[in-house]
Amino acid sequence: MVAFTTPVIDWHAMAPEIVLVSVVALLILVDAIQLERARNIAGSIAGLGLLASLVPMVTLAVSDHPVRSMFAGAYVVDHQALLLKALFVVSAYVVVLLSTNYIAEGDYWETEYYTLTVSAVLGMTVMASARDLISIFVAFELLSIPTYLLAGWRKRDPKSNEAGMKYYLMGVFATAVLLYGMSLLYGWTGSTLLSVIGRRIAVEGNTAAVALGVVFVIVGFGFKVSAVPFHAWAPDTYEGAPTPVTAFLAVASKAAGFVAMMQIAAHALSVPRGTLWTVTTPVFFVLSALSMTVGNLIALRQTNIVRMLAYSGIAQAGFMLAPLAMLRRPDVAADIMPSIVVYLVIYAAMNLGAFAVVIAVARKTRSAEVSTWGGLFRYAPGLTVAMSVFLASLAGIPPLGGWWAKLGVVKVLIGSQSKWGVILAVFVAINTAISVFYYFNVARAMWFEDTPTATRPPSRSCRRFARPS
């Protein structure tokens, strides 16, 4: 007879997730009881609930137990997990602030919007601590399903409907590929724990099943981070979705995909010996190089600032993927994950700031076309200066944060002392130079071009960026 024991739960470690679950339950309850009146308080409940979830994160960070493990190592709370959870929560809080007026001006229900947003954040926080294939997949779906609905939130806008449908269909396909890859890894190793999978691969070596499973898992998460060639959904979805949702997808959702990829790479694929690197190195190399180059080259041709930021996000994903190609290099193994985490934090701050300015400017110009940003400094100098800083940081101009993020990536690549790393470092340098052209094209319009003399009535496509239709 098999003896079953009750798992020991560290309630302090689970407190951030418990707070978020409580906020979701409260939003549903308020919506059911208050009905139409819930519109006035749903945003406040969501914002305060997100801030409340930061409190246990702070107490965990200063506690005497820096690492807390539950469920036989399937759920781990350490300083890196807490930093990533704080990143997700703060990003979502900023998105809630950006959404307040935007959503209130629409003619649709508001409470569900905030319920879905907090539910997605719950999935992200679980992802930060997941060390098991099952928990990673559950967290992945918990954050994906709400974002499918949020992308198509403007039900009467064909562009928004197209965005939601394209995101959903591509997401379902990526989920199927991801799940099949996970099933191959589980079938070969007999365990869903990442640490056990890593040990089995290290002891017994690489096989065709493991190689195929690893490739499928990387492809599945490659969709979430919009890496080339799995990026086709991103530009249309970013343009068609409500702009606050676009910011949420570009920052928090992308970061969650990278966190999942990092967990699997750090705990299952970073084997000290064997031939798994013959799979991971070329796959990550190709994804990184393609994402950097394709994203930047297409961004050069964009006249819509939201689509430009979408392709910019694809290129930024390539920069963040680059260190993962160095998994087999012991000289830089300890610096790979910290470099990506630092990049994620800085990227989130840059992108959220840029989208906040886009929303503010769109309320004045009723458009997201770069041509309408001409002479912005003359009537909105504060927004112009802020956007210039964000664009310069995204371009990697020293001494701004984006430069430090790219420097950390280059140090890993050069420090690996491998031809793969040197070639990728060259790709990073070239693509950083390319990105300067389209980022500074927007800055040039804001500072040096004349304000458009005639303001045409906004079209339906223009109104999508200014307010809900």
Short mmCIF file of C-alpha atoms in Angstrom, two decimals:
data_model
loop_
_atom_site.label_atom_id
_atom_site.label_comp_id
_atom_site.label_asym_id
_atom_site.label_seq_id
_atom_site.Cartn_x
_atom_site.Cartn_y
_atom_site.Cartn_z
CA MET A 1 0.00 0.00 0.00
CA VAL A 2 1.30 3.43 -0.93
CA ALA A 3 1.33 5.95 1.91
CA PHE A 4 0.24 9.45 0.98
CA THR A 5 1.47 12.39 3.02
CA THR A 6 0.05 15.87 3.15
CA PRO A 7 2.43 18.33 1.47
CA VAL A 8 3.91 20.99 3.69
CA ILE A 9 2.85 24.44 2.49
CA ASP A 10 4.79 27.56 3.38
CA TRP A 11 1.95 30.06 3.55
CA HIS A 12 4.32 33.01 3.80
CA ALA A 13 5.98 32.00 0.55
CA MET A 14 2.57 31.61 -1.11
CA ALA A 15 1.24 34.93 0.26
CA PRO A 16 1.67 36.99 -2.96
CA GLU A 17 -0.33 34.45 -4.96
CA ILE A 18 -2.96 34.20 -2.20
CA VAL A 19 -3.41 37.99 -2.27
CA LEU A 20 -3.86 37.97 -6.05
CA VAL A 21 -6.38 35.10 -5.87
CA SER A 22 -8.29 37.09 -3.24
CA VAL A 23 -8.30 40.17 -5.49
CA VAL A 24 -9.70 38.15 -8.41
CA ALA A 25 -12.40 36.67 -6.16
CA LEU A 26 -13.26 40.12 -4.79
CA LEU A 27 -13.58 41.59 -8.28
CA ILE A 28 -15.92 38.79 -9.34
CA LEU A 29 -17.99 39.21 -6.16
CA VAL A 30 -18.23 42.99 -6.54
CA ASP A 31 -19.24 42.60 -10.18
CA ALA A 32 -21.98 40.14 -9.25
CA ILE A 33 -23.37 42.30 -6.44
CA GLN A 34 -22.84 45.86 -7.62
CA LEU A 35 -23.45 45.26 -11.35
CA GLU A 36 -23.19 48.59 -13.19
CA ARG A 37 -21.90 50.41 -10.11
CA ALA A 38 -18.83 48.14 -10.07
CA ARG A 39 -17.40 50.19 -12.95
CA ASN A 40 -16.46 52.97 -10.54
CA ILE A 41 -14.42 50.84 -8.15
CA ALA A 42 -13.06 47.91 -10.18
CA GLY A 43 -9.89 49.74 -11.22
CA SER A 44 -9.19 50.87 -7.66
CA ILE A 45 -9.66 47.35 -6.30
CA ALA A 46 -7.29 45.93 -8.91
CA GLY A 47 -4.65 48.60 -8.31
CA LEU A 48 -4.76 48.37 -4.52
CA GLY A 49 -4.76 44.56 -4.70
CA LEU A 50 -1.65 44.56 -6.87
CA LEU A 51 0.11 46.89 -4.44
CA ALA A 52 -0.99 44.69 -1.52
CA SER A 53 0.68 41.67 -3.13
CA LEU A 54 4.00 43.53 -2.99
CA VAL A 55 3.93 43.56 0.82
CA PRO A 56 4.59 39.82 1.32
CA MET A 57 7.25 40.00 -1.39
CA VAL A 58 9.11 42.59 0.66
CA THR A 59 8.79 40.57 3.87
CA LEU A 60 10.02 37.46 2.06
CA ALA A 61 12.99 39.35 0.65
CA VAL A 62 14.15 40.48 4.11
CA SER A 63 13.36 37.22 5.92
CA ASP A 64 16.00 34.86 7.33
CA HIS A 65 15.10 32.14 4.79
CA PRO A 66 16.28 33.33 1.36
CA VAL A 67 15.20 30.12 -0.39
CA ARG A 68 11.88 28.41 0.28
CA SER A 69 11.02 25.17 -1.52
CA MET A 70 7.69 23.34 -1.62
CA PHE A 71 6.15 20.30 -3.31
CA ALA A 72 9.43 18.37 -3.56
CA GLY A 73 11.18 21.24 -5.30
CA ALA A 74 8.40 21.97 -7.81
CA TYR A 75 7.81 25.45 -6.38
CA VAL A 76 10.73 27.59 -5.21
CA VAL A 77 10.71 31.13 -3.86
CA ASP A 78 14.11 32.82 -3.89
CA HIS A 79 15.39 36.35 -4.48
CA GLN A 80 15.32 36.02 -8.26
CA ALA A 81 11.73 34.76 -8.18
CA LEU A 82 10.72 37.64 -5.89
CA LEU A 83 12.36 40.18 -8.19
CA LEU A 84 10.51 38.78 -11.20
CA LYS A 85 7.20 38.69 -9.33
CA ALA A 86 7.67 42.32 -8.33
CA LEU A 87 8.41 43.14 -11.98
CA PHE A 88 5.14 41.53 -13.10
CA VAL A 89 3.06 43.19 -10.38
CA VAL A 90 4.53 46.67 -10.86
CA SER A 91 4.14 46.40 -14.65
CA ALA A 92 0.50 45.38 -14.23
CA TYR A 93 -0.11 48.23 -11.78
CA VAL A 94 1.23 50.73 -14.33
CA VAL A 95 -1.01 49.15 -16.99
CA VAL A 96 -4.02 49.53 -14.66
CA LEU A 97 -3.18 53.22 -14.25
CA LEU A 98 -2.88 53.62 -18.02
CA SER A 99 -6.20 51.81 -18.50
CA THR A 100 -8.33 53.86 -16.11
CA ASN A 101 -9.45 56.58 -18.53
CA TYR A 102 -9.05 54.49 -21.66
CA ILE A 103 -11.41 51.73 -20.50
CA ALA A 104 -13.81 54.12 -18.76
CA GLU A 105 -14.43 55.94 -22.06
CA GLY A 106 -15.63 52.75 -23.74
CA ASP A 107 -19.16 51.42 -23.79
CA TYR A 108 -18.34 47.96 -22.46
CA TRP A 109 -18.11 46.36 -19.04
CA GLU A 110 -15.01 47.31 -17.06
CA THR A 111 -14.82 44.83 -14.20
CA GLU A 112 -13.96 41.85 -16.41
CA TYR A 113 -11.03 43.80 -17.86
CA TYR A 114 -9.38 44.16 -14.47
CA THR A 115 -10.30 40.63 -13.42
CA LEU A 116 -8.56 39.22 -16.49
CA THR A 117 -5.54 41.45 -15.96
CA VAL A 118 -5.03 40.34 -12.36
CA SER A 119 -5.64 36.71 -13.36
CA ALA A 120 -2.86 36.98 -15.95
CA VAL A 121 -0.53 38.46 -13.33
CA LEU A 122 -1.34 35.51 -11.05
CA GLY A 123 -0.12 33.16 -13.77
CA MET A 124 3.05 35.21 -14.15
CA THR A 125 3.88 35.11 -10.45
CA VAL A 126 3.39 31.35 -10.39
CA MET A 127 5.67 31.08 -13.42
CA ALA A 128 8.47 32.87 -11.55
CA SER A 129 8.58 30.11 -8.92
CA ALA A 130 7.68 27.08 -11.05
CA ARG A 131 10.35 24.39 -11.27
CA ASP A 132 8.16 21.67 -12.72
CA LEU A 133 6.75 21.06 -16.20
CA ILE A 134 3.16 20.81 -14.95
CA SER A 135 3.26 23.98 -12.88
CA ILE A 136 5.00 25.83 -15.73
CA PHE A 137 2.31 24.74 -18.18
CA VAL A 138 -0.55 25.65 -15.82
CA ALA A 139 1.00 29.07 -15.19
CA PHE A 140 1.58 29.52 -18.92
CA GLU A 141 -2.10 28.90 -19.68
CA LEU A 142 -3.29 31.00 -16.73
CA LEU A 143 -1.48 34.02 -18.16
CA SER A 144 -2.25 33.24 -21.83
CA ILE A 145 -6.03 32.74 -21.78
CA PRO A 146 -6.84 36.14 -20.19
CA THR A 147 -4.52 37.90 -22.63
CA TYR A 148 -6.32 36.29 -25.59
CA LEU A 149 -9.52 37.94 -24.38
CA LEU A 150 -7.86 41.26 -23.59
CA ALA A 151 -6.36 41.50 -27.08
CA GLY A 152 -9.85 41.46 -28.60
CA TRP A 153 -11.44 43.65 -25.94
CA ARG A 154 -12.90 46.22 -28.35
CA LYS A 155 -15.64 43.95 -29.62
CA ARG A 156 -17.01 46.39 -32.19
CA ASP A 157 -13.64 47.05 -33.82
CA PRO A 158 -12.72 44.64 -36.65
CA LYS A 159 -9.01 45.29 -36.05
CA SER A 160 -9.36 44.32 -32.41
CA ASN A 161 -11.32 41.20 -33.34
CA GLU A 162 -8.60 40.27 -35.81
CA ALA A 163 -5.93 40.85 -33.16
CA GLY A 164 -7.65 38.63 -30.61
CA MET A 165 -8.38 35.86 -33.10
CA LYS A 166 -4.86 35.83 -34.56
CA TYR A 167 -3.29 35.84 -31.10
CA TYR A 168 -5.61 33.04 -29.95
CA LEU A 169 -5.08 30.76 -32.97
CA MET A 170 -1.31 31.16 -32.93
CA GLY A 171 -1.28 30.72 -29.17
CA VAL A 172 -3.23 27.46 -29.33
CA PHE A 173 -0.84 26.12 -31.94
CA ALA A 174 2.18 27.11 -29.82
CA THR A 175 0.62 25.52 -26.74
CA ALA A 176 0.15 22.23 -28.59
CA VAL A 177 3.79 22.25 -29.69
CA LEU A 178 4.94 23.14 -26.17
CA LEU A 179 2.86 20.41 -24.55
CA TYR A 180 4.12 17.79 -26.99
CA GLY A 181 7.71 18.77 -26.22
CA MET A 182 7.05 18.53 -22.50
CA SER A 183 5.46 15.09 -22.94
CA LEU A 184 8.60 13.88 -24.74
CA LEU A 185 10.82 15.09 -21.90
CA TYR A 186 8.56 13.51 -19.30
CA GLY A 187 8.30 10.24 -21.21
CA TRP A 188 12.06 9.90 -21.50
CA THR A 189 13.04 11.02 -17.99
CA GLY A 190 10.00 9.74 -16.04
CA SER A 191 9.70 13.00 -14.09
CA THR A 192 8.26 16.47 -14.50
CA LEU A 193 10.74 18.10 -12.09
CA LEU A 194 13.25 20.21 -13.99
CA SER A 195 16.09 19.23 -11.65
CA VAL A 196 15.44 15.51 -12.22
CA ILE A 197 15.20 16.02 -15.99
CA GLY A 198 18.55 17.82 -15.95
CA ARG A 199 20.22 15.03 -13.95
CA ARG A 200 18.84 12.30 -16.21
CA ILE A 201 20.11 14.08 -19.31
CA ALA A 202 23.52 14.61 -17.67
CA VAL A 203 23.84 10.94 -16.71
CA GLU A 204 22.36 9.19 -19.72
CA GLY A 205 23.24 11.69 -22.43
CA ASN A 206 21.25 13.19 -25.26
CA THR A 207 18.80 11.19 -27.39
CA ALA A 208 16.61 11.96 -30.38
CA ALA A 209 13.52 12.15 -28.13
CA VAL A 210 15.22 14.62 -25.79
CA ALA A 211 16.49 16.74 -28.69
CA LEU A 212 13.03 16.89 -30.27
CA GLY A 213 11.40 17.65 -26.93
CA VAL A 214 13.83 20.48 -26.21
CA VAL A 215 13.29 22.01 -29.66
CA PHE A 216 9.50 21.85 -29.28
CA VAL A 217 9.63 23.45 -25.83
CA ILE A 218 11.83 26.28 -27.11
CA VAL A 219 9.49 26.81 -30.07
CA GLY A 220 6.47 26.95 -27.76
CA PHE A 221 7.99 29.67 -25.63
CA GLY A 222 9.48 31.34 -28.70
CA PHE A 223 5.90 32.23 -29.67
CA LYS A 224 5.24 33.89 -26.32
CA VAL A 225 8.37 36.06 -26.56
CA SER A 226 7.63 36.79 -30.27
CA ALA A 227 10.96 35.47 -31.51
CA VAL A 228 11.46 35.14 -35.27
CA PRO A 229 10.07 33.11 -37.05
CA PHE A 230 7.24 32.82 -34.47
CA HIS A 231 6.57 36.56 -34.42
CA ALA A 232 3.85 36.93 -37.09
CA TRP A 233 1.11 37.53 -34.53
CA ALA A 234 2.83 40.38 -32.68
CA PRO A 235 2.59 43.44 -35.00
CA ASP A 236 -1.08 42.97 -35.91
CA THR A 237 -2.04 42.07 -32.35
CA TYR A 238 -0.17 45.05 -30.90
CA GLU A 239 -1.80 47.41 -33.39
CA GLY A 240 -5.33 46.03 -33.01
CA ALA A 241 -5.43 45.54 -29.24
CA PRO A 242 -6.25 48.42 -26.86
CA THR A 243 -3.01 50.34 -26.30
CA PRO A 244 -2.80 49.55 -22.54
CA VAL A 245 -3.22 45.87 -23.40
CA THR A 246 -0.46 46.23 -25.99
CA ALA A 247 1.81 47.59 -23.26
CA PHE A 248 0.85 44.66 -21.04
CA LEU A 249 1.60 42.13 -23.79
CA ALA A 250 4.85 43.81 -24.77
CA VAL A 251 6.20 43.96 -21.22
CA ALA A 252 4.68 41.58 -18.69
CA SER A 253 3.55 38.81 -21.05
CA LYS A 254 6.86 38.79 -22.94
CA ALA A 255 8.79 38.78 -19.66
CA ALA A 256 6.77 35.81 -18.41
CA GLY A 257 7.66 33.86 -21.55
CA PHE A 258 11.33 34.60 -20.97
CA VAL A 259 11.05 33.56 -17.34
CA ALA A 260 9.59 30.18 -18.35
CA MET A 261 12.34 29.71 -20.92
CA MET A 262 14.96 30.67 -18.32
CA GLN A 263 13.60 28.20 -15.76
CA ILE A 264 13.81 25.29 -18.17
CA ALA A 265 17.18 26.38 -19.53
CA ALA A 266 18.74 26.90 -16.09
CA HIS A 267 17.42 23.78 -14.37
CA ALA A 268 16.98 21.23 -17.16
CA LEU A 269 19.17 22.22 -20.11
CA SER A 270 22.33 23.50 -18.40
CA VAL A 271 23.84 20.02 -18.12
CA PRO A 272 27.55 19.97 -17.22
CA ARG A 273 28.38 17.37 -19.85
CA GLY A 274 26.85 15.53 -22.75
CA THR A 275 25.83 16.65 -26.21
CA LEU A 276 22.65 18.60 -25.47
CA TRP A 277 24.53 21.80 -26.34
CA THR A 278 24.56 20.62 -29.98
CA VAL A 279 20.80 21.27 -29.89
CA THR A 280 20.43 24.30 -27.60
CA THR A 281 23.35 26.36 -28.94
CA PRO A 282 22.34 26.46 -32.63
CA VAL A 283 18.63 26.82 -31.84
CA PHE A 284 19.12 29.78 -29.51
CA PHE A 285 21.75 31.25 -31.86
CA VAL A 286 19.40 31.19 -34.85
CA LEU A 287 16.43 32.53 -32.86
CA SER A 288 18.53 35.35 -31.42
CA ALA A 289 20.22 36.39 -34.66
CA LEU A 290 17.00 36.24 -36.69
CA SER A 291 14.96 38.13 -34.10
CA MET A 292 17.51 40.93 -33.81
CA THR A 293 17.99 41.36 -37.53
CA VAL A 294 14.46 40.83 -38.86
CA GLY A 295 12.87 42.90 -36.09
CA ASN A 296 15.16 45.87 -36.63
CA LEU A 297 15.08 45.81 -40.44
CA ILE A 298 11.27 45.72 -40.59
CA ALA A 299 11.01 48.38 -37.87
CA LEU A 300 12.95 50.73 -40.18
CA ARG A 301 9.98 50.74 -42.60
CA GLN A 302 7.21 51.37 -40.07
CA THR A 303 5.25 54.62 -40.07
CA ASN A 304 2.95 53.62 -37.19
CA ILE A 305 4.64 53.97 -33.83
CA VAL A 306 2.80 51.03 -32.24
CA ARG A 307 3.88 48.68 -35.03
CA MET A 308 7.38 50.11 -34.75
CA LEU A 309 7.45 49.29 -31.04
CA ALA A 310 6.14 45.81 -31.86
CA TYR A 311 9.03 45.10 -34.19
CA SER A 312 11.35 46.77 -31.71
CA GLY A 313 10.12 44.28 -29.10
CA ILE A 314 10.93 41.42 -31.48
CA ALA A 315 14.47 42.77 -31.84
CA GLN A 316 14.80 43.21 -28.08
CA ALA A 317 13.75 39.56 -27.66
CA GLY A 318 16.70 38.64 -29.86
CA PHE A 319 19.08 40.51 -27.55
CA MET A 320 17.67 38.69 -24.51
CA LEU A 321 17.88 35.28 -26.20
CA ALA A 322 21.57 35.69 -27.02
CA PRO A 323 22.99 34.66 -23.61
CA LEU A 324 21.01 31.39 -23.69
CA ALA A 325 23.18 30.23 -26.61
CA MET A 326 26.09 30.11 -24.13
CA LEU A 327 24.58 27.51 -21.78
CA ARG A 328 27.46 25.07 -22.20
CA ARG A 329 30.19 27.61 -21.38
CA PRO A 330 31.21 27.20 -17.70
CA ASP A 331 33.07 30.54 -17.67
CA VAL A 332 29.85 32.54 -18.01
CA ALA A 333 27.23 30.08 -16.72
CA ALA A 334 26.68 32.09 -13.53
CA ASP A 335 26.12 35.33 -15.46
CA ILE A 336 23.63 34.14 -18.08
CA MET A 337 20.41 34.31 -16.07
CA PRO A 338 21.28 37.54 -14.17
CA SER A 339 22.03 39.30 -17.47
CA ILE A 340 18.60 38.33 -18.82
CA VAL A 341 16.82 39.33 -15.60
CA VAL A 342 18.51 42.75 -15.62
CA TYR A 343 17.57 43.20 -19.27
CA LEU A 344 13.95 42.27 -18.53
CA VAL A 345 13.68 44.81 -15.70
CA ILE A 346 15.22 47.63 -17.74
CA TYR A 347 13.22 46.72 -20.85
CA ALA A 348 9.99 46.77 -18.85
CA ALA A 349 10.68 50.27 -17.55
CA MET A 350 11.62 51.56 -21.02
CA ASN A 351 8.68 50.05 -22.84
CA LEU A 352 6.04 50.94 -20.26
CA GLY A 353 7.25 54.53 -20.33
CA ALA A 354 7.16 54.61 -24.13
CA PHE A 355 3.62 53.24 -24.30
CA ALA A 356 2.47 55.67 -21.62
CA VAL A 357 3.67 58.54 -23.81
CA VAL A 358 2.04 56.97 -26.90
CA ILE A 359 -1.32 56.87 -25.09
CA ALA A 360 -0.95 60.47 -23.90
CA VAL A 361 0.05 61.78 -27.35
CA ALA A 362 -2.70 59.81 -29.09
CA ARG A 363 -5.28 61.61 -26.96
CA LYS A 364 -4.00 64.86 -28.49
CA THR A 365 -3.36 63.82 -32.09
CA ARG A 366 -6.03 61.10 -32.47
CA SER A 367 -3.45 59.03 -34.32
CA ALA A 368 -0.48 56.69 -33.84
CA GLU A 369 1.26 57.69 -37.07
CA VAL A 370 4.79 59.02 -36.63
CA SER A 371 3.97 61.91 -39.00
CA THR A 372 1.51 63.31 -36.45
CA TRP A 373 4.27 63.59 -33.84
CA GLY A 374 5.85 66.49 -35.73
CA GLY A 375 6.57 69.51 -33.53
CA LEU A 376 5.47 67.71 -30.35
CA PHE A 377 8.04 69.66 -28.34
CA ARG A 378 6.20 72.91 -29.09
CA TYR A 379 3.00 71.91 -27.30
CA ALA A 380 4.05 68.98 -25.07
CA PRO A 381 7.69 69.47 -24.05
CA GLY A 382 7.44 67.14 -21.04
CA LEU A 383 6.17 64.24 -23.14
CA THR A 384 8.84 64.95 -25.76
CA VAL A 385 11.69 64.83 -23.26
CA ALA A 386 10.33 61.68 -21.62
CA MET A 387 9.85 59.89 -24.94
CA SER A 388 13.33 60.92 -26.08
CA VAL A 389 14.84 59.37 -22.96
CA PHE A 390 12.88 56.14 -23.44
CA LEU A 391 13.83 55.90 -27.11
CA ALA A 392 17.50 56.60 -26.39
CA SER A 393 17.48 53.92 -23.71
CA LEU A 394 15.83 51.40 -26.04
CA ALA A 395 18.52 52.21 -28.60
CA GLY A 396 21.25 51.53 -26.04
CA ILE A 397 22.70 55.03 -25.77
CA PRO A 398 25.08 55.33 -22.77
CA PRO A 399 24.74 55.89 -19.87
CA LEU A 400 21.02 55.03 -19.93
CA GLY A 401 19.61 51.71 -18.72
CA GLY A 402 19.33 50.12 -22.16
CA TRP A 403 23.08 50.51 -22.61
CA TRP A 404 23.76 48.68 -19.34
CA ALA A 405 21.37 45.91 -20.36
CA LYS A 406 23.09 45.38 -23.71
CA LEU A 407 26.51 45.64 -22.07
CA GLY A 408 25.61 42.77 -19.73
CA VAL A 409 24.59 40.63 -22.71
CA VAL A 410 27.79 41.45 -24.63
CA LYS A 411 29.95 40.64 -21.59
CA VAL A 412 28.39 37.16 -21.44
CA LEU A 413 28.89 36.61 -25.16
CA ILE A 414 32.51 37.81 -25.24
CA GLY A 415 33.34 36.13 -21.94
CA SER A 416 32.21 32.77 -23.29
CA GLN A 417 35.36 32.72 -25.47
CA SER A 418 33.52 30.82 -28.19
CA LYS A 419 32.96 31.56 -31.87
CA TRP A 420 29.20 31.40 -31.33
CA GLY A 421 29.47 34.11 -28.67
CA VAL A 422 31.72 36.40 -30.72
CA ILE A 423 29.45 36.15 -33.77
CA LEU A 424 26.38 36.95 -31.67
CA ALA A 425 28.21 39.89 -30.09
CA VAL A 426 28.81 41.25 -33.61
CA PHE A 427 25.09 40.80 -34.35
CA VAL A 428 24.25 42.74 -31.17
CA ALA A 429 26.57 45.60 -32.14
CA ILE A 430 25.30 45.85 -35.72
CA ASN A 431 21.64 45.66 -34.74
CA THR A 432 22.10 48.22 -31.99
CA ALA A 433 23.39 50.62 -34.63
CA ILE A 434 20.45 49.81 -36.94
CA SER A 435 17.92 50.47 -34.17
CA VAL A 436 19.25 53.99 -33.67
CA PHE A 437 17.83 55.01 -37.07
CA TYR A 438 14.17 54.27 -36.38
CA TYR A 439 14.22 55.32 -32.72
CA PHE A 440 15.82 58.64 -33.59
CA ASN A 441 13.45 59.09 -36.52
CA VAL A 442 10.68 59.53 -33.96
CA ALA A 443 12.86 61.84 -31.87
CA ARG A 444 13.66 63.92 -34.98
CA ALA A 445 9.96 64.35 -35.72
CA MET A 446 9.23 65.47 -32.16
CA TRP A 447 12.08 67.97 -31.89
CA PHE A 448 12.77 69.33 -35.38
CA GLU A 449 9.75 68.87 -37.64
CA ASP A 450 6.87 71.32 -37.87
CA THR A 451 3.52 70.67 -36.28
CA PRO A 452 0.99 69.49 -38.90
CA THR A 453 -0.94 72.60 -39.96
CA ALA A 454 -4.20 70.83 -40.81
CA THR A 455 -5.84 68.29 -38.60
CA ARG A 456 -8.05 65.93 -40.55
CA PRO A 457 -11.05 64.25 -38.88
CA PRO A 458 -9.80 61.06 -37.24
CA SER A 459 -10.60 57.89 -39.10
CA ARG A 460 -11.81 54.76 -37.38
CA SER A 461 -8.30 53.34 -37.50
CA CYS A 462 -6.95 56.49 -35.86
CA ARG A 463 -9.54 56.47 -33.09
CA ARG A 464 -8.42 53.00 -32.05
CA PHE A 465 -5.32 54.54 -30.48
CA ALA A 466 -6.97 57.53 -28.93
CA ARG A 467 -9.90 55.92 -27.21
CA PRO A 468 -12.09 52.85 -27.53
CA SER A 469 -14.55 52.86 -30.40
#
